[in-house]
Amino acid sequence: DSMRYLLVSERRAGPESWGVWLGLEREEEVSAAERLLPVAAPHAFGHDLFGAFWGEQNINVSGAKFAGSVALLLAAVALAPLRRGRRYPQERWALGLALVMLVVLARSPGMAAALLQVPLLRNSASLGGRGAFLLVLALAWLAACACDRWRRHGLDDGRVAMAAGGLAALLAWGYASHPSPQGEEVLLGLRWGTLGLQLATLAGAVSLLWAGRRPRRGGVVAAALVALAASELAVVHWPIHESHPRELFYPPVEPIAFLQDNLGDDRMVALTYMLPANIPALYGLSDVRIADPLEPVAYSQLVGPLRMEGHFTTAALDAPEHPLYDLLGVRLVLGPWGRQLDPPIHRVFARGSSWIWERPGALPRLFLPQSAEVAAEPKWWRWSRQRPEYARRALAEAVPGHQEGWQAQRPAPPLLPVPVGDTRWRAEVALGEERLLASGIYQDGGWRLLLSGRPRPTLRVNGPLVGAWLPPGRWRLDLLYWPPGFLPGVLLAALAAVGLLVWLAPPPAAPLPPRRERRGEAAA
């Protein structure tokens, strides 16, 4: 049901549908060497945070392939035929996994089309790019096997020296043969500094492997080898984990403070790129935009008339006069200075480069429309483009007992929904006739309705939004979110916890024999 799956499905139609969203826009331009070199030389193509990166995608993708120089050295030693000792049962499995992941990550010409035929990889948004994690796991596994074999039987010094020399030559070639395409050498200190660090780490690892041959020093040298590997990884990746001053995080600027003081239980939207999607949630503000590849396709179709041109998701919305914002309960609109909106939308904040407008037609999260059109297969994306008045007319999913048209005979009684936590809405209503309950809440199958404590069937209204038919009477409405599969998951977790306790519990002690038997045994 997600946009990610939709785009992955479209990708199977041909390379022309691969977009920036999936990170495959340079599929035919990136060489296998460019994809695999970061396995040994993570900074061979620069670094994003230092202003220049000319590799496949970004430093996060490249850095995720690097297991460390110590792990690469020991894994290379583990590949050689054994003279002493034997291989561990999972060592061949780790070797096979590493080779498969190298082939997948290389994606040589024609390989991408072949990977689209593999059942597991064809559903991968990165086309197996996250197999870098499995590659690192396999390399670390091989390194651990070689390390344990070194502790038990020792390693051949010649093979260690050959593996270190080959790895050093690969590093030197990787950093020296891939200059910046910008015409000038950038990140000179970072790239050559990383090369020096990795060569020094290799030299230190070789020295420790040689010193560890003496039994008395084996434990201390093994601990030093682990510390050396961890230190190199920390230094190589430190720019990614660089911290920033606390005052830079979520500053209390005036427009945000105004929204926090005045939005209440309603929703807001930021036009253009004033405030990126998902950021309002960090301030406790309810936004209608979503910046997530797992965004539901149905919700994206619902807000299609609101999207900015050239955008396929709800991360960038516009058209603040559209009545869809009324349905979604958007009352405040944040936009750039100088933007003009038509009445009855009026400006309520104007300072600096930000203006905020109020939309008086925003509907509450739960409301009662005056009429409804009932359709067996409603084309609600067409319905939303008709710009209906959602308080007067709704489009409801067909359910048994309701005809195609429905009209309320009385005005809508007061209904004031109040949020109870993040996953529950509550309201009280007195109905003299059957009414349709509509909402601005997306129904993914997890929203349940309780009518005075009793479950009430729900249906989809105005597209993918939750609703229900309410009988006459005085009711307390509770719309709560209960994810599908939550209860079975809790029960399985409880059973697993009980099984773990039973397995860890010590066996009961054998009962002592009667006192007479013990005396007889003692006399014997």
JSON list of N, CA and C in Angstrom, two decimals, residues 256 259 263 266-270 275 280 285-289 325 328-334:
[
{"chain": "A", "resi": 256, "resn": "ILE", "atom": "N", "xyz": [6.94, 29.55, 14.61]},
{"chain": "A", "resi": 256, "resn": "ILE", "atom": "CA", "xyz": [6.68, 28.26, 15.27]},
{"chain": "A", "resi": 256, "resn": "ILE", "atom": "C", "xyz": [5.96, 28.48, 16.59]},
{"chain": "A", "resi": 259, "resn": "LEU", "atom": "N", "xyz": [2.32, 29.18, 15.96]},
{"chain": "A", "resi": 259, "resn": "LEU", "atom": "CA", "xyz": [1.58, 27.96, 15.63]},
{"chain": "A", "resi": 259, "resn": "LEU", "atom": "C", "xyz": [1.34, 27.12, 16.88]},
{"chain": "A", "resi": 263, "resn": "LEU", "atom": "N", "xyz": [-2.65, 26.70, 17.24]},
{"chain": "A", "resi": 263, "resn": "LEU", "atom": "CA", "xyz": [-3.16, 25.61, 16.39]},
{"chain": "A", "resi": 263, "resn": "LEU", "atom": "C", "xyz": [-4.14, 24.73, 17.14]},
{"chain": "A", "resi": 266, "resn": "ASP", "atom": "N", "xyz": [-6.24, 21.35, 15.76]},
{"chain": "A", "resi": 266, "resn": "ASP", "atom": "CA", "xyz": [-6.37, 21.38, 14.32]},
{"chain": "A", "resi": 266, "resn": "ASP", "atom": "C", "xyz": [-5.03, 21.04, 13.65]},
{"chain": "A", "resi": 267, "resn": "ARG", "atom": "N", "xyz": [-5.06, 21.05, 12.32]},
{"chain": "A", "resi": 267, "resn": "ARG", "atom": "CA", "xyz": [-3.85, 20.76, 11.55]},
{"chain": "A", "resi": 267, "resn": "ARG", "atom": "C", "xyz": [-3.34, 22.01, 10.87]},
{"chain": "A", "resi": 268, "resn": "MET", "atom": "N", "xyz": [-2.10, 21.94, 10.38]},
{"chain": "A", "resi": 268, "resn": "MET", "atom": "CA", "xyz": [-1.48, 23.03, 9.65]},
{"chain": "A", "resi": 268, "resn": "MET", "atom": "C", "xyz": [-0.79, 22.48, 8.41]},
{"chain": "A", "resi": 269, "resn": "VAL", "atom": "N", "xyz": [-0.40, 23.40, 7.55]},
{"chain": "A", "resi": 269, "resn": "VAL", "atom": "CA", "xyz": [0.38, 23.05, 6.37]},
{"chain": "A", "resi": 269, "resn": "VAL", "atom": "C", "xyz": [1.33, 24.18, 6.09]},
{"chain": "A", "resi": 270, "resn": "ALA", "atom": "N", "xyz": [2.52, 23.86, 5.62]},
{"chain": "A", "resi": 270, "resn": "ALA", "atom": "CA", "xyz": [3.51, 24.85, 5.22]},
{"chain": "A", "resi": 270, "resn": "ALA", "atom": "C", "xyz": [3.65, 24.79, 3.71]},
{"chain": "A", "resi": 275, "resn": "LEU", "atom": "N", "xyz": [8.77, 25.07, 5.77]},
{"chain": "A", "resi": 275, "resn": "LEU", "atom": "CA", "xyz": [9.06, 24.19, 6.90]},
{"chain": "A", "resi": 275, "resn": "LEU", "atom": "C", "xyz": [8.94, 22.76, 6.40]},
{"chain": "A", "resi": 280, "resn": "PRO", "atom": "N", "xyz": [7.32, 19.66, 11.64]},
{"chain": "A", "resi": 280, "resn": "PRO", "atom": "CA", "xyz": [6.32, 20.16, 12.59]},
{"chain": "A", "resi": 280, "resn": "PRO", "atom": "C", "xyz": [6.01, 19.19, 13.72]},
{"chain": "A", "resi": 285, "resn": "LEU", "atom": "N", "xyz": [3.24, 19.85, 16.46]},
{"chain": "A", "resi": 285, "resn": "LEU", "atom": "CA", "xyz": [2.24, 20.37, 15.53]},
{"chain": "A", "resi": 285, "resn": "LEU", "atom": "C", "xyz": [1.77, 19.26, 14.60]},
{"chain": "A", "resi": 286, "resn": "SER", "atom": "N", "xyz": [0.48, 19.25, 14.31]},
{"chain": "A", "resi": 286, "resn": "SER", "atom": "CA", "xyz": [-0.10, 18.24, 13.42]},
{"chain": "A", "resi": 286, "resn": "SER", "atom": "C", "xyz": [-0.09, 18.78, 12.00]},
{"chain": "A", "resi": 287, "resn": "ASP", "atom": "N", "xyz": [0.62, 18.10, 11.11]},
{"chain": "A", "resi": 287, "resn": "ASP", "atom": "CA", "xyz": [0.79, 18.52, 9.72]},
{"chain": "A", "resi": 287, "resn": "ASP", "atom": "C", "xyz": [0.12, 17.49, 8.81]},
{"chain": "A", "resi": 288, "resn": "VAL", "atom": "N", "xyz": [-0.33, 17.93, 7.63]},
{"chain": "A", "resi": 288, "resn": "VAL", "atom": "CA", "xyz": [-0.97, 17.01, 6.69]},
{"chain": "A", "resi": 288, "resn": "VAL", "atom": "C", "xyz": [0.02, 16.43, 5.69]},
{"chain": "A", "resi": 289, "resn": "ARG", "atom": "N", "xyz": [1.26, 16.88, 5.71]},
{"chain": "A", "resi": 289, "resn": "ARG", "atom": "CA", "xyz": [2.25, 16.39, 4.76]},
{"chain": "A", "resi": 289, "resn": "ARG", "atom": "C", "xyz": [3.00, 15.19, 5.33]},
{"chain": "A", "resi": 325, "resn": "TYR", "atom": "N", "xyz": [-8.43, 20.95, 2.08]},
{"chain": "A", "resi": 325, "resn": "TYR", "atom": "CA", "xyz": [-7.87, 21.34, 3.37]},
{"chain": "A", "resi": 325, "resn": "TYR", "atom": "C", "xyz": [-8.94, 21.43, 4.45]},
{"chain": "A", "resi": 328, "resn": "LEU", "atom": "N", "xyz": [-9.46, 17.91, 5.68]},
{"chain": "A", "resi": 328, "resn": "LEU", "atom": "CA", "xyz": [-8.34, 17.44, 6.49]},
{"chain": "A", "resi": 328, "resn": "LEU", "atom": "C", "xyz": [-8.15, 18.25, 7.75]},
{"chain": "A", "resi": 329, "resn": "GLY", "atom": "N", "xyz": [-8.97, 19.25, 7.98]},
{"chain": "A", "resi": 329, "resn": "GLY", "atom": "CA", "xyz": [-8.91, 20.01, 9.22]},
{"chain": "A", "resi": 329, "resn": "GLY", "atom": "C", "xyz": [-7.75, 20.98, 9.29]},
{"chain": "A", "resi": 330, "resn": "VAL", "atom": "N", "xyz": [-7.31, 21.51, 8.15]},
{"chain": "A", "resi": 330, "resn": "VAL", "atom": "CA", "xyz": [-6.18, 22.45, 8.13]},
{"chain": "A", "resi": 330, "resn": "VAL", "atom": "C", "xyz": [-6.73, 23.85, 8.40]},
{"chain": "A", "resi": 331, "resn": "ARG", "atom": "N", "xyz": [-6.33, 24.44, 9.51]},
{"chain": "A", "resi": 331, "resn": "ARG", "atom": "CA", "xyz": [-6.82, 25.77, 9.88]},
{"chain": "A", "resi": 331, "resn": "ARG", "atom": "C", "xyz": [-5.76, 26.85, 9.69]},
{"chain": "A", "resi": 332, "resn": "LEU", "atom": "N", "xyz": [-4.48, 26.53, 9.93]},
{"chain": "A", "resi": 332, "resn": "LEU", "atom": "CA", "xyz": [-3.41, 27.52, 9.81]},
{"chain": "A", "resi": 332, "resn": "LEU", "atom": "C", "xyz": [-2.48, 27.13, 8.67]},
{"chain": "A", "resi": 333, "resn": "VAL", "atom": "N", "xyz": [-2.07, 28.13, 7.90]},
{"chain": "A", "resi": 333, "resn": "VAL", "atom": "CA", "xyz": [-1.21, 27.93, 6.73]},
{"chain": "A", "resi": 333, "resn": "VAL", "atom": "C", "xyz": [0.02, 28.81, 6.90]},
{"chain": "A", "resi": 334, "resn": "LEU", "atom": "N", "xyz": [1.19, 28.19, 6.84]},
{"chain": "A", "resi": 334, "resn": "LEU", "atom": "CA", "xyz": [2.46, 28.91, 6.91]},
{"chain": "A", "resi": 334, "resn": "LEU", "atom": "C", "xyz": [3.01, 29.07, 5.50]}
]
